[in-house]
PDB file of N, CA, C and O in Angstrom, chain B, residues numbered from 101:
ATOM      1  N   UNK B 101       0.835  -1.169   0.000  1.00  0.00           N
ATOM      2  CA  UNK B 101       0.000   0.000   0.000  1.00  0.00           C
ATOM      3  C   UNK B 101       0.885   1.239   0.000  1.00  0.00           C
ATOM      4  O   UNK B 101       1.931   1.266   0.649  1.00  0.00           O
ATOM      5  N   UNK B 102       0.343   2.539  -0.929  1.00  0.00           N
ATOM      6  CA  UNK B 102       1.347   3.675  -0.964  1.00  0.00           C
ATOM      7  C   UNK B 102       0.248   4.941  -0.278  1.00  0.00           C
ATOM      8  O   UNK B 102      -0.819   4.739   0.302  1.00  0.00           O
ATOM      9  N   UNK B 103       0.800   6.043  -0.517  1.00  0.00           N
ATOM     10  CA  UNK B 103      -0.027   7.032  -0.333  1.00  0.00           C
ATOM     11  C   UNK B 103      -0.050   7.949  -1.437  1.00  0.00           C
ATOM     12  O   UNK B 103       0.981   8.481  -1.850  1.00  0.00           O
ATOM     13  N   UNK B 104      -1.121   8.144  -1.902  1.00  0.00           N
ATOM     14  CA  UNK B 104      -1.117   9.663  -2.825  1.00  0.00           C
ATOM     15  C   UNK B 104      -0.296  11.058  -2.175  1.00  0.00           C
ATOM     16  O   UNK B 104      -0.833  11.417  -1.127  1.00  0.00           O
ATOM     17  N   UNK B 105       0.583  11.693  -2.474  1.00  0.00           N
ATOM     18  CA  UNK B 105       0.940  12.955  -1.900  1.00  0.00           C
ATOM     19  C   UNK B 105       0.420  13.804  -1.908  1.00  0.00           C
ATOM     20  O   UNK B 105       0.483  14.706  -1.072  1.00  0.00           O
ATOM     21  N   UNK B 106      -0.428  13.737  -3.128  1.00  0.00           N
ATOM     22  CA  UNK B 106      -1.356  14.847  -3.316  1.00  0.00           C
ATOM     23  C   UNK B 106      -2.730  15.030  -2.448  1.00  0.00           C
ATOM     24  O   UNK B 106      -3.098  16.014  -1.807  1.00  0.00           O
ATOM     25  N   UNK B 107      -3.362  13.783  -2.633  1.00  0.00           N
ATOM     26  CA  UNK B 107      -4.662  13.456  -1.790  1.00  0.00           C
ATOM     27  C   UNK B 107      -4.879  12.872  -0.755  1.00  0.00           C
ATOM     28  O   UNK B 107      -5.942  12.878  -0.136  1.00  0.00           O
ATOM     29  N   UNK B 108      -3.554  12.122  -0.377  1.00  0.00           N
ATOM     30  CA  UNK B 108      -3.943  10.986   0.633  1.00  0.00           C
ATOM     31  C   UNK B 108      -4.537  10.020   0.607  1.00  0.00           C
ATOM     32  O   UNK B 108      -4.876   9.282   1.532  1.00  0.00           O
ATOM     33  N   UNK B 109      -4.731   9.945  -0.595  1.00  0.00           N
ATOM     34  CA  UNK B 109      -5.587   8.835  -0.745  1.00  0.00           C
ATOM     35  C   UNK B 109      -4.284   7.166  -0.773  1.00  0.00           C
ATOM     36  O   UNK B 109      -3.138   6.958  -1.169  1.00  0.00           O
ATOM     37  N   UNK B 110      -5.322   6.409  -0.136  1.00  0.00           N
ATOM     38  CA  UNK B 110      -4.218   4.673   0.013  1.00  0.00           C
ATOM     39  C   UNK B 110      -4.661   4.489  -1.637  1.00  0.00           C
ATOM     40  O   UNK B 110      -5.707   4.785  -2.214  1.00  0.00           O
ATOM     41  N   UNK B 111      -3.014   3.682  -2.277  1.00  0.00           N
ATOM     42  CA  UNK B 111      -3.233   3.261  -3.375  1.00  0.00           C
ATOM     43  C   UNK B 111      -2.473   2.042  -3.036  1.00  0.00           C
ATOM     44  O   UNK B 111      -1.478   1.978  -2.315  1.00  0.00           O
ATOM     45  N   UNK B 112      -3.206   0.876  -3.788  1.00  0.00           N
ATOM     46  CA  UNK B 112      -2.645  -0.609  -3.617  1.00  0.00           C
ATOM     47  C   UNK B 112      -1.711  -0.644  -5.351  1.00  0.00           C
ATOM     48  O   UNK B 112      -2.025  -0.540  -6.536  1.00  0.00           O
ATOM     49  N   UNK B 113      -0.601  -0.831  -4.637  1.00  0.00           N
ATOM     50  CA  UNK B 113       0.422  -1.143  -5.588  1.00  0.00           C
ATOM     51  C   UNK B 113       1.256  -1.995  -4.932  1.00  0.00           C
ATOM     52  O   UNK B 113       1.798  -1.784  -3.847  1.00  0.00           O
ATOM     53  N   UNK B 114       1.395  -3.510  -6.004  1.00  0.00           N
ATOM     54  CA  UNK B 114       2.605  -4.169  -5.780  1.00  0.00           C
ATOM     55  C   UNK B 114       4.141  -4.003  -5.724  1.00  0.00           C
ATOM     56  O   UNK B 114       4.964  -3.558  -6.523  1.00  0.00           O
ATOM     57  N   UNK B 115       4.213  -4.485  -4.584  1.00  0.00           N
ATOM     58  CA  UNK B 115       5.344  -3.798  -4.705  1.00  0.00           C
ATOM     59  C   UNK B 115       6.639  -4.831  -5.593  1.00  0.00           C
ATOM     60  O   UNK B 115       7.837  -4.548  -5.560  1.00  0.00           O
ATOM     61  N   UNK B 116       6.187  -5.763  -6.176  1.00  0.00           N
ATOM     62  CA  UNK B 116       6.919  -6.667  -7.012  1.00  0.00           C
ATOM     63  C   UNK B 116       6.381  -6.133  -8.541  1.00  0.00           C
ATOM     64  O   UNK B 116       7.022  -6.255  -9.585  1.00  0.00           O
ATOM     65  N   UNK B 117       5.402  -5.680  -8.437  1.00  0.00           N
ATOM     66  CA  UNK B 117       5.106  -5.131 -10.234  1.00  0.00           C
ATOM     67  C   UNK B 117       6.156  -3.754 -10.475  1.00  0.00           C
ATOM     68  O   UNK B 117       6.552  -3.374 -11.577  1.00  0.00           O
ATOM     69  N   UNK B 118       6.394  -3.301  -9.521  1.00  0.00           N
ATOM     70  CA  UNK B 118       6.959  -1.975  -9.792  1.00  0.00           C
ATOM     71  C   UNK B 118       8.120  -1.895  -9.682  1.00  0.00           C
ATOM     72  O   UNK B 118       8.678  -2.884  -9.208  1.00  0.00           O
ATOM     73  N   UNK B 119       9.142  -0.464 -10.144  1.00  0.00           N
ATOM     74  CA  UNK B 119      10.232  -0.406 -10.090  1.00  0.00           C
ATOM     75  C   UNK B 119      10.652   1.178  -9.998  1.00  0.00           C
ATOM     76  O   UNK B 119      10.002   1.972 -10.678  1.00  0.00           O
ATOM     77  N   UNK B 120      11.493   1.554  -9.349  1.00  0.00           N
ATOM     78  CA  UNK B 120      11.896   2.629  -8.757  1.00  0.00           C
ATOM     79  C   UNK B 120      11.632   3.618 -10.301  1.00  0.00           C
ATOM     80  O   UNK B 120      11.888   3.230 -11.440  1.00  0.00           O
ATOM     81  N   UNK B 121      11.226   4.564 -10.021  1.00  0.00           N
ATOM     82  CA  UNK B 121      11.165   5.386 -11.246  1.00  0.00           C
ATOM     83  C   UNK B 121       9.510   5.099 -12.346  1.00  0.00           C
ATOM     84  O   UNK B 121       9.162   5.729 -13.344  1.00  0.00           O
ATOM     85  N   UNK B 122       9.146   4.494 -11.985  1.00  0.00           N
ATOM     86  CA  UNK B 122       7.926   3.490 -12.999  1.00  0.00           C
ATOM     87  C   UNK B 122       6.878   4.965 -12.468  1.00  0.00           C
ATOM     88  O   UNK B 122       7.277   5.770 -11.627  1.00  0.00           O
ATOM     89  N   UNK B 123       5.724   5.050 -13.060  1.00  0.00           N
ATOM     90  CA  UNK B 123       4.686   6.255 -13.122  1.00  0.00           C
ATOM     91  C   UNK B 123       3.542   5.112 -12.908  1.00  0.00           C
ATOM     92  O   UNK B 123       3.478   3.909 -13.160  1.00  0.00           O
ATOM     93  N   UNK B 124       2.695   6.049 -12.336  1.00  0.00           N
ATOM     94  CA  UNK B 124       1.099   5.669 -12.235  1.00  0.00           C
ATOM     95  C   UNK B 124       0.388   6.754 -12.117  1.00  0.00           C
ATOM     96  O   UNK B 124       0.913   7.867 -12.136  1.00  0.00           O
ATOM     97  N   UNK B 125      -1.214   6.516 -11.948  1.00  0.00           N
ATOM     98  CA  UNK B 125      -1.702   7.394 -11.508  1.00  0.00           C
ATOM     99  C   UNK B 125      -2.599   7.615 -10.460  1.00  0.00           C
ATOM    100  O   UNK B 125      -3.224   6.630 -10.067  1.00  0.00           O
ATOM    101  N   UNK B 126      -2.815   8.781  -9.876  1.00  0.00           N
ATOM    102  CA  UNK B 126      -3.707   7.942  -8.475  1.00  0.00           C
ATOM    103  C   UNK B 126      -5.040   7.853  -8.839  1.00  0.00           C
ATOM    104  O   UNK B 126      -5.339   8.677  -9.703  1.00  0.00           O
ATOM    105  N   UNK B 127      -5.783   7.259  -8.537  1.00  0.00           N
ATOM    106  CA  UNK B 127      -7.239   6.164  -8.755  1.00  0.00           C
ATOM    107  C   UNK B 127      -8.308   7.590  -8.468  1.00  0.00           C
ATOM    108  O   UNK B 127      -9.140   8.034  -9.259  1.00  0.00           O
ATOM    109  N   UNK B 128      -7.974   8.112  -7.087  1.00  0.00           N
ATOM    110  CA  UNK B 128      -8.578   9.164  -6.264  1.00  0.00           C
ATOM    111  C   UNK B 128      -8.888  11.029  -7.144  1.00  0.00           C
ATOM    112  O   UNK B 128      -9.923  11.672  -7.325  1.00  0.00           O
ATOM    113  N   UNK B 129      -7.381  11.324  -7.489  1.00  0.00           N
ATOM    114  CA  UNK B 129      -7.802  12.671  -7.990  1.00  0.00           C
ATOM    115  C   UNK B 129      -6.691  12.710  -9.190  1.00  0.00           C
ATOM    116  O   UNK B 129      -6.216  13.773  -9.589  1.00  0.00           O
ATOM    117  N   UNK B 130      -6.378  11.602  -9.650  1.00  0.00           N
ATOM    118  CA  UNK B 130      -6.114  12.024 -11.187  1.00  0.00           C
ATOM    119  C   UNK B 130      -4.677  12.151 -10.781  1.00  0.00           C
ATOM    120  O   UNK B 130      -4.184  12.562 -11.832  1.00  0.00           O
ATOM    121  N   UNK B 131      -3.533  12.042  -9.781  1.00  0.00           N
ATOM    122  CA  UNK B 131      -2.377  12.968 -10.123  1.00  0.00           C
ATOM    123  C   UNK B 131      -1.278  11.971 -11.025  1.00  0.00           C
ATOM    124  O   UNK B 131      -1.720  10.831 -10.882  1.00  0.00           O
ATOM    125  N   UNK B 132      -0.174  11.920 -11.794  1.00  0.00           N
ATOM    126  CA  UNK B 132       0.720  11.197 -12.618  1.00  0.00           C
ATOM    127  C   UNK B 132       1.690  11.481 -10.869  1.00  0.00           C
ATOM    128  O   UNK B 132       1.861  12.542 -10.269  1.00  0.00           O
ATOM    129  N   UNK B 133       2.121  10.142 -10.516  1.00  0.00           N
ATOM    130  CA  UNK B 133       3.108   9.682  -9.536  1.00  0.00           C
ATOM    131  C   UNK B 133       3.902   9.092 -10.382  1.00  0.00           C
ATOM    132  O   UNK B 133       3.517   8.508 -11.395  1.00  0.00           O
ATOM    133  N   UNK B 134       5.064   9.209 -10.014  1.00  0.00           N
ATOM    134  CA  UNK B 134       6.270   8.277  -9.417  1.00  0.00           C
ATOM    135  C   UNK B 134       6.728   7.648  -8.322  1.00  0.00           C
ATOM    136  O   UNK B 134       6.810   8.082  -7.173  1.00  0.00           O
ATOM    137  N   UNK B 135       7.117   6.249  -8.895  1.00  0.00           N
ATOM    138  CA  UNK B 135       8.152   6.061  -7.678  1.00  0.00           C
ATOM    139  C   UNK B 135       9.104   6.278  -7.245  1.00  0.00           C
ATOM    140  O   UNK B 135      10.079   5.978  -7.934  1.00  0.00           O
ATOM    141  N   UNK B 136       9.275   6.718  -6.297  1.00  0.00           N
ATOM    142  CA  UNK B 136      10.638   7.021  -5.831  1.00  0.00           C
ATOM    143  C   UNK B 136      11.371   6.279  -4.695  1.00  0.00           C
ATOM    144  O   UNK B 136      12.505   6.553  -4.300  1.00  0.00           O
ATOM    145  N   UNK B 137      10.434   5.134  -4.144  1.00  0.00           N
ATOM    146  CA  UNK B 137      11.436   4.590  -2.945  1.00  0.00           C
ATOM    147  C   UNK B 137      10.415   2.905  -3.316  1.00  0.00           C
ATOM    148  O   UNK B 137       9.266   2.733  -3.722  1.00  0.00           O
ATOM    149  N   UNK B 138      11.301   2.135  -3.010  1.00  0.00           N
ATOM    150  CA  UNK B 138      10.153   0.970  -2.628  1.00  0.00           C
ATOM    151  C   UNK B 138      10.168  -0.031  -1.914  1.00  0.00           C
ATOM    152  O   UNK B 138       9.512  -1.057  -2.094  1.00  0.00           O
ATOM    153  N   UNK B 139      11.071   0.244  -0.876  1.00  0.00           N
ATOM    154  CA  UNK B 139      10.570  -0.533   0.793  1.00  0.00           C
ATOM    155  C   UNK B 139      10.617   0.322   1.761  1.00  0.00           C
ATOM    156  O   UNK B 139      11.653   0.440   2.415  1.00  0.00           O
ATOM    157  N   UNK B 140       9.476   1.091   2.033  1.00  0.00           N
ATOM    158  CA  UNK B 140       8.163   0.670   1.886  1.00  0.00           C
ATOM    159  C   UNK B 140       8.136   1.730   0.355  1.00  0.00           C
ATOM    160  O   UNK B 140       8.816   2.700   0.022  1.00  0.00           O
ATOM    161  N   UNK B 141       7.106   1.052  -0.253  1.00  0.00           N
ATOM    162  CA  UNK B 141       6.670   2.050  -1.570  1.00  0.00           C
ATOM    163  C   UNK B 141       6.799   3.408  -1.522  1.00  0.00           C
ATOM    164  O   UNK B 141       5.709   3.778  -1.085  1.00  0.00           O
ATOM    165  N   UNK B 142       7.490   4.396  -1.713  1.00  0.00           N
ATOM    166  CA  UNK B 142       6.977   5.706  -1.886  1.00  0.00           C
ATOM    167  C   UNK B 142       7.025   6.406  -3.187  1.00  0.00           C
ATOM    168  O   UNK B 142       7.800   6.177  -4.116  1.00  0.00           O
ATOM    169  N   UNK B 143       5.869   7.499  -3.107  1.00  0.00           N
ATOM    170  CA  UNK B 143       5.269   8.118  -4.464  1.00  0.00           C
ATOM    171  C   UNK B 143       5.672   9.102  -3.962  1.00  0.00           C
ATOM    172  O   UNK B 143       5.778   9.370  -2.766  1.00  0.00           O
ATOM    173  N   UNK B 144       6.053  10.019  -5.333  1.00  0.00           N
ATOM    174  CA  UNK B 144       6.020  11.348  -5.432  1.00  0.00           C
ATOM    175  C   UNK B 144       5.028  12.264  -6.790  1.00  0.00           C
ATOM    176  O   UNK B 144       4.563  11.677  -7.767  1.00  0.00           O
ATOM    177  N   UNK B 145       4.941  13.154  -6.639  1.00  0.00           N
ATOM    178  CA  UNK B 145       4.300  13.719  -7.819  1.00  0.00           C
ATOM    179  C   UNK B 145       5.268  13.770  -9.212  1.00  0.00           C
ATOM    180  O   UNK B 145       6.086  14.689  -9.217  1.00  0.00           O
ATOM    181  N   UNK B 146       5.258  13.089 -10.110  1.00  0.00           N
ATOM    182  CA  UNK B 146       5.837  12.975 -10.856  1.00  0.00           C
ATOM    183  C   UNK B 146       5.970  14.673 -11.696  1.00  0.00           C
ATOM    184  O   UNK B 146       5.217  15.609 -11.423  1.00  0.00           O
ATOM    185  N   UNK B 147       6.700  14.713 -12.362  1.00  0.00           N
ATOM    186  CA  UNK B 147       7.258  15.980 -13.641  1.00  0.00           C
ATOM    187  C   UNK B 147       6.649  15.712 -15.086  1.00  0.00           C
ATOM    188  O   UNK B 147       7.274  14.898 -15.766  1.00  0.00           O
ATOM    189  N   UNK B 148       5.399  16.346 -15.704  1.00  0.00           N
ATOM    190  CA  UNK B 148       4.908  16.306 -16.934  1.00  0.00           C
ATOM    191  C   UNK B 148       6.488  15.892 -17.684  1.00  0.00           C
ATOM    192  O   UNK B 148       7.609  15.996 -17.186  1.00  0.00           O
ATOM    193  N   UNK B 149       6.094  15.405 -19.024  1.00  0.00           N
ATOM    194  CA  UNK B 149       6.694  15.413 -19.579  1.00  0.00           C
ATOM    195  C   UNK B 149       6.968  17.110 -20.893  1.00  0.00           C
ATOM    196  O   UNK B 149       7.943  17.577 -21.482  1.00  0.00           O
ATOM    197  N   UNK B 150       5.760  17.413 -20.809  1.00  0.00           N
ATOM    198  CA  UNK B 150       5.996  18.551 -20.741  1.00  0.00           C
ATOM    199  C   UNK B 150       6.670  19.795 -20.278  1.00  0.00           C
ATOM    200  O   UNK B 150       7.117  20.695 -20.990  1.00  0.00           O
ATOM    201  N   UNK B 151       6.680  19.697 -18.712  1.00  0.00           N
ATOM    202  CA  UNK B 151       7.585  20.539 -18.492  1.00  0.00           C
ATOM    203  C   UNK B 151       8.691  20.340 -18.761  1.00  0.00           C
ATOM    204  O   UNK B 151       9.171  21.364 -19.250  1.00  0.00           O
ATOM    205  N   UNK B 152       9.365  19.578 -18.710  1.00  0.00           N
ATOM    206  CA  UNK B 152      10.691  18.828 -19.463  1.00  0.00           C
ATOM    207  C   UNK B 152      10.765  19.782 -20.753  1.00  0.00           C
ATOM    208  O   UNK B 152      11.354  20.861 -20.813  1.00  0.00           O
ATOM    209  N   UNK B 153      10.290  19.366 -21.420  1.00  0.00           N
ATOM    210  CA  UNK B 153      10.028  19.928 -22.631  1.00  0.00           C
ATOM    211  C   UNK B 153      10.097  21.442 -22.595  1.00  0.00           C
ATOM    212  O   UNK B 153      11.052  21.943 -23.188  1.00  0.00           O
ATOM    213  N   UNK B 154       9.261  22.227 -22.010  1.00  0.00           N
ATOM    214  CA  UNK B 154       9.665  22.988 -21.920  1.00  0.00           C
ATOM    215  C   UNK B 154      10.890  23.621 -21.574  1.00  0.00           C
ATOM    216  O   UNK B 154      11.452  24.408 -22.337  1.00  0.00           O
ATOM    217  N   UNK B 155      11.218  23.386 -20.732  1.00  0.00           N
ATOM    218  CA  UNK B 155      12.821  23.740 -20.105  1.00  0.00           C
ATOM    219  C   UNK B 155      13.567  23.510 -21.309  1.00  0.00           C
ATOM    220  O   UNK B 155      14.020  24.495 -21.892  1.00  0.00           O
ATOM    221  N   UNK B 156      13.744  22.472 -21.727  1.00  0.00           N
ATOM    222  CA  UNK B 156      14.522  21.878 -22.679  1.00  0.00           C
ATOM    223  C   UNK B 156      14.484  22.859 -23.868  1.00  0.00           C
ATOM    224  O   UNK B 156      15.562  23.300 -24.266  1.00  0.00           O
ATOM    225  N   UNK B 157      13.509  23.183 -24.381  1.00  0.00           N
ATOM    226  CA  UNK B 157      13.370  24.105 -25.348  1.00  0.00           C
ATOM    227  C   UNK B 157      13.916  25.818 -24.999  1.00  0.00           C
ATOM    228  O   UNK B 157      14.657  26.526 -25.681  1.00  0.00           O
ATOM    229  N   UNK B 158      13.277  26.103 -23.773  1.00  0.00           N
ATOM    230  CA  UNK B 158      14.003  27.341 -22.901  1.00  0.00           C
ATOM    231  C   UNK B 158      15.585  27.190 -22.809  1.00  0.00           C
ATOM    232  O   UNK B 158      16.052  28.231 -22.348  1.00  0.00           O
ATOM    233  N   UNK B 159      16.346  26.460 -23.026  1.00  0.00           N
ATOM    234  CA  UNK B 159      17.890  26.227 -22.965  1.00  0.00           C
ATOM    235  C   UNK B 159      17.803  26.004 -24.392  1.00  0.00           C
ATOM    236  O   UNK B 159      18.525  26.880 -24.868  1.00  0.00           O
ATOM    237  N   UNK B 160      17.355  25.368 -25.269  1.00  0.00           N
ATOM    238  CA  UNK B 160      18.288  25.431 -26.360  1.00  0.00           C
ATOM    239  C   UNK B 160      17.640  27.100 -27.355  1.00  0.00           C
ATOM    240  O   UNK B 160      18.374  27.248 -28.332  1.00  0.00           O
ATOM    241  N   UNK B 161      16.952  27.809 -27.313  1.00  0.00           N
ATOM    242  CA  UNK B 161      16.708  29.163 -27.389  1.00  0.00           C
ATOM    243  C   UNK B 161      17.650  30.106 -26.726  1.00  0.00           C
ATOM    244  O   UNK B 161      18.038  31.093 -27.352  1.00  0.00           O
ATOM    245  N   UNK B 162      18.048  29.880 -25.500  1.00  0.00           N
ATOM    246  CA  UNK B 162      18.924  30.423 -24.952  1.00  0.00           C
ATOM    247  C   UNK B 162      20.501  30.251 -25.539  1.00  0.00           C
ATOM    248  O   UNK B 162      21.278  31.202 -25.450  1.00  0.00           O
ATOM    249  N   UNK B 163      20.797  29.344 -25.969  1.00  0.00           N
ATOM    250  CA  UNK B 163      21.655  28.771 -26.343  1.00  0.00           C
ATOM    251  C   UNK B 163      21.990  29.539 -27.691  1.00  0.00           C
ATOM    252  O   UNK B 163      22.862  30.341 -28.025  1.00  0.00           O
ATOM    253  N   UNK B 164      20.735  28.841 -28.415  1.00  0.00           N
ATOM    254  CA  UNK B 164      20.992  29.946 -29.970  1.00  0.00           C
ATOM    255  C   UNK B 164      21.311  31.552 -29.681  1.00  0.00           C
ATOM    256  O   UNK B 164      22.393  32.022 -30.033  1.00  0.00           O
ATOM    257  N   UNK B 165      20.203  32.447 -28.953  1.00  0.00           N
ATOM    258  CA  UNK B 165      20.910  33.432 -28.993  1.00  0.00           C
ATOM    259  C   UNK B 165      22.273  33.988 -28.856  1.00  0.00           C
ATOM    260  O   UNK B 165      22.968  34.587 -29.676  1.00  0.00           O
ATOM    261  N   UNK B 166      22.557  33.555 -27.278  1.00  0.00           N
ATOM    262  CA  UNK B 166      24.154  32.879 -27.396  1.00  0.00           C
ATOM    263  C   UNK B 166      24.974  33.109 -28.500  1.00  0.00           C
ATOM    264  O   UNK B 166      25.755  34.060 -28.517  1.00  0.00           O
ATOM    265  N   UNK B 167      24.850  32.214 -29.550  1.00  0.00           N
ATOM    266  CA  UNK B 167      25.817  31.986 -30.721  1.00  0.00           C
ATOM    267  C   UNK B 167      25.154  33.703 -31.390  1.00  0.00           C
ATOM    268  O   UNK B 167      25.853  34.713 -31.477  1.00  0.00           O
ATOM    269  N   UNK B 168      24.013  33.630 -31.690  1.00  0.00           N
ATOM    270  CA  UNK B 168      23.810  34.742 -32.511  1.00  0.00           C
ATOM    271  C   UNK B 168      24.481  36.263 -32.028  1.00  0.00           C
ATOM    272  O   UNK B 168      24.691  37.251 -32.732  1.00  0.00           O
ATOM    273  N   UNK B 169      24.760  36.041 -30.403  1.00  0.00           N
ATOM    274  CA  UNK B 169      25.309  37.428 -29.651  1.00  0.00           C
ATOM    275  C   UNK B 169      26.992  37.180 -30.326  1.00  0.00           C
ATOM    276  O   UNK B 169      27.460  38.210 -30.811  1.00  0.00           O
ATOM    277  N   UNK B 170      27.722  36.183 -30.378  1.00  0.00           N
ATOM    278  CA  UNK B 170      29.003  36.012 -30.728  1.00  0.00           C
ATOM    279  C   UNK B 170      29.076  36.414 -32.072  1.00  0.00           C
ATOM    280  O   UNK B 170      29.913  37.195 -32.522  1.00  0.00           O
ATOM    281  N   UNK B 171      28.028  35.769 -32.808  1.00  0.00           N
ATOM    282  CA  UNK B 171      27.948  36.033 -34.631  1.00  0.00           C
ATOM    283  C   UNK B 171      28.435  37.794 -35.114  1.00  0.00           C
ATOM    284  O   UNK B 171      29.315  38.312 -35.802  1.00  0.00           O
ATOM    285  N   UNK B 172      26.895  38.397 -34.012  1.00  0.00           N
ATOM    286  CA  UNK B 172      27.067  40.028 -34.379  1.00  0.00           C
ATOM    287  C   UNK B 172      28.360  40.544 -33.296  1.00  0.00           C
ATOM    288  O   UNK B 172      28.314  41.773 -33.247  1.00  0.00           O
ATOM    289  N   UNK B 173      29.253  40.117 -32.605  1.00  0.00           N
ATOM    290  CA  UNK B 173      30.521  40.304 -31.861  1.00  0.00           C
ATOM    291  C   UNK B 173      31.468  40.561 -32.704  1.00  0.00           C
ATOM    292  O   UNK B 173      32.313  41.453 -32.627  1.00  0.00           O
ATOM    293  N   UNK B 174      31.297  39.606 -33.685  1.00  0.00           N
ATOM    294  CA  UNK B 174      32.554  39.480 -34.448  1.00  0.00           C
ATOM    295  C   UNK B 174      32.367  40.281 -35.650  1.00  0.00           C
ATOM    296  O   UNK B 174      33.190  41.001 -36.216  1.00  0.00           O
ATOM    297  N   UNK B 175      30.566  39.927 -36.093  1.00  0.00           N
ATOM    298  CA  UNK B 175      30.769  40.682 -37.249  1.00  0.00           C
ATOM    299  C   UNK B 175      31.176  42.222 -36.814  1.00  0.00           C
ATOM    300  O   UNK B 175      32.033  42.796 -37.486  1.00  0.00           O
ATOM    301  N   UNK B 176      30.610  42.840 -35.779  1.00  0.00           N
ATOM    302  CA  UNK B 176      31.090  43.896 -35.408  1.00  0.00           C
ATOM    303  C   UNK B 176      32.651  44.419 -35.377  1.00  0.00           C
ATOM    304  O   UNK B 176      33.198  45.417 -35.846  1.00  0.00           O
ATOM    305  N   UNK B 177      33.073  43.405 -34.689  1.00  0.00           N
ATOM    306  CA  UNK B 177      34.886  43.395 -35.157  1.00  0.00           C
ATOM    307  C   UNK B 177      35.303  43.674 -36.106  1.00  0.00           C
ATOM    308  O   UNK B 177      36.169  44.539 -36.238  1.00  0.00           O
ATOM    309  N   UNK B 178      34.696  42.876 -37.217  1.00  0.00           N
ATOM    310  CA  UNK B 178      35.211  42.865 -38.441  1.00  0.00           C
ATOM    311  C   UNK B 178      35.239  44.083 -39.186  1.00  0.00           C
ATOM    312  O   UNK B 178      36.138  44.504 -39.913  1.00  0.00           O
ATOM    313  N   UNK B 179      34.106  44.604 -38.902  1.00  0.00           N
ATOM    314  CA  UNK B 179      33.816  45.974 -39.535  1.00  0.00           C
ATOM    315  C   UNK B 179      34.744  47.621 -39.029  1.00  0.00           C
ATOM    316  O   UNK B 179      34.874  48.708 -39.592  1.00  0.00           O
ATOM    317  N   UNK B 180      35.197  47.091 -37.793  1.00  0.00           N
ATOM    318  CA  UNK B 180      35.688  48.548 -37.197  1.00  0.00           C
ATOM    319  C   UNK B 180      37.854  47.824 -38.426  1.00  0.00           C
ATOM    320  O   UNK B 180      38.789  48.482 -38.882  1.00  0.00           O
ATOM    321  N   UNK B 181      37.636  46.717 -38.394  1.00  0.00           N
ATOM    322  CA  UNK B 181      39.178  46.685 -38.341  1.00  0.00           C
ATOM    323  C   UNK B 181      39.369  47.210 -40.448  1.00  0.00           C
ATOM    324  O   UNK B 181      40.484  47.324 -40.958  1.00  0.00           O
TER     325      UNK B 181
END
């Protein structure tokens, strides 16, 4: 037996079906868990895969500008010499 973090609610999960990291969801109010421990079972609120995504996209935008700030650096250089 685990606990929802979110609701409290008891969720029956084996603890031989599962594996550290594995997702579910709770039965009670909908939330996407993870596991994170499993003697005794523990859940956490898992990370959309979305937000992932997002971030991920927020760094490589960041990233490009980046290069584009070096691009006009140099072209700037180029022009005074």
């Amino acid at each position: 037996m685990a606990t929802c973090p979110e609701c409290d609610a008891e969720i029956e999960v084996d603890e031989f079906d599962v594996d550290k990291g594995d997702q579910l969801s709770c039965p009670e109010c909908g939330s996407n868990l993870e596991v994170v421990g499993l003697t005794p079972i523990e859940l956490d609120i898992a990370l959309d895969d979305d937000e992932d995504d997002d971030d991920d996209d927020a760094d490589e935008k960041e990233d490009a500008e980046d290069e584009d700030e070096d691009e006009d650096e140099k072209e700037d250089e180029d022009l005074e010499e």
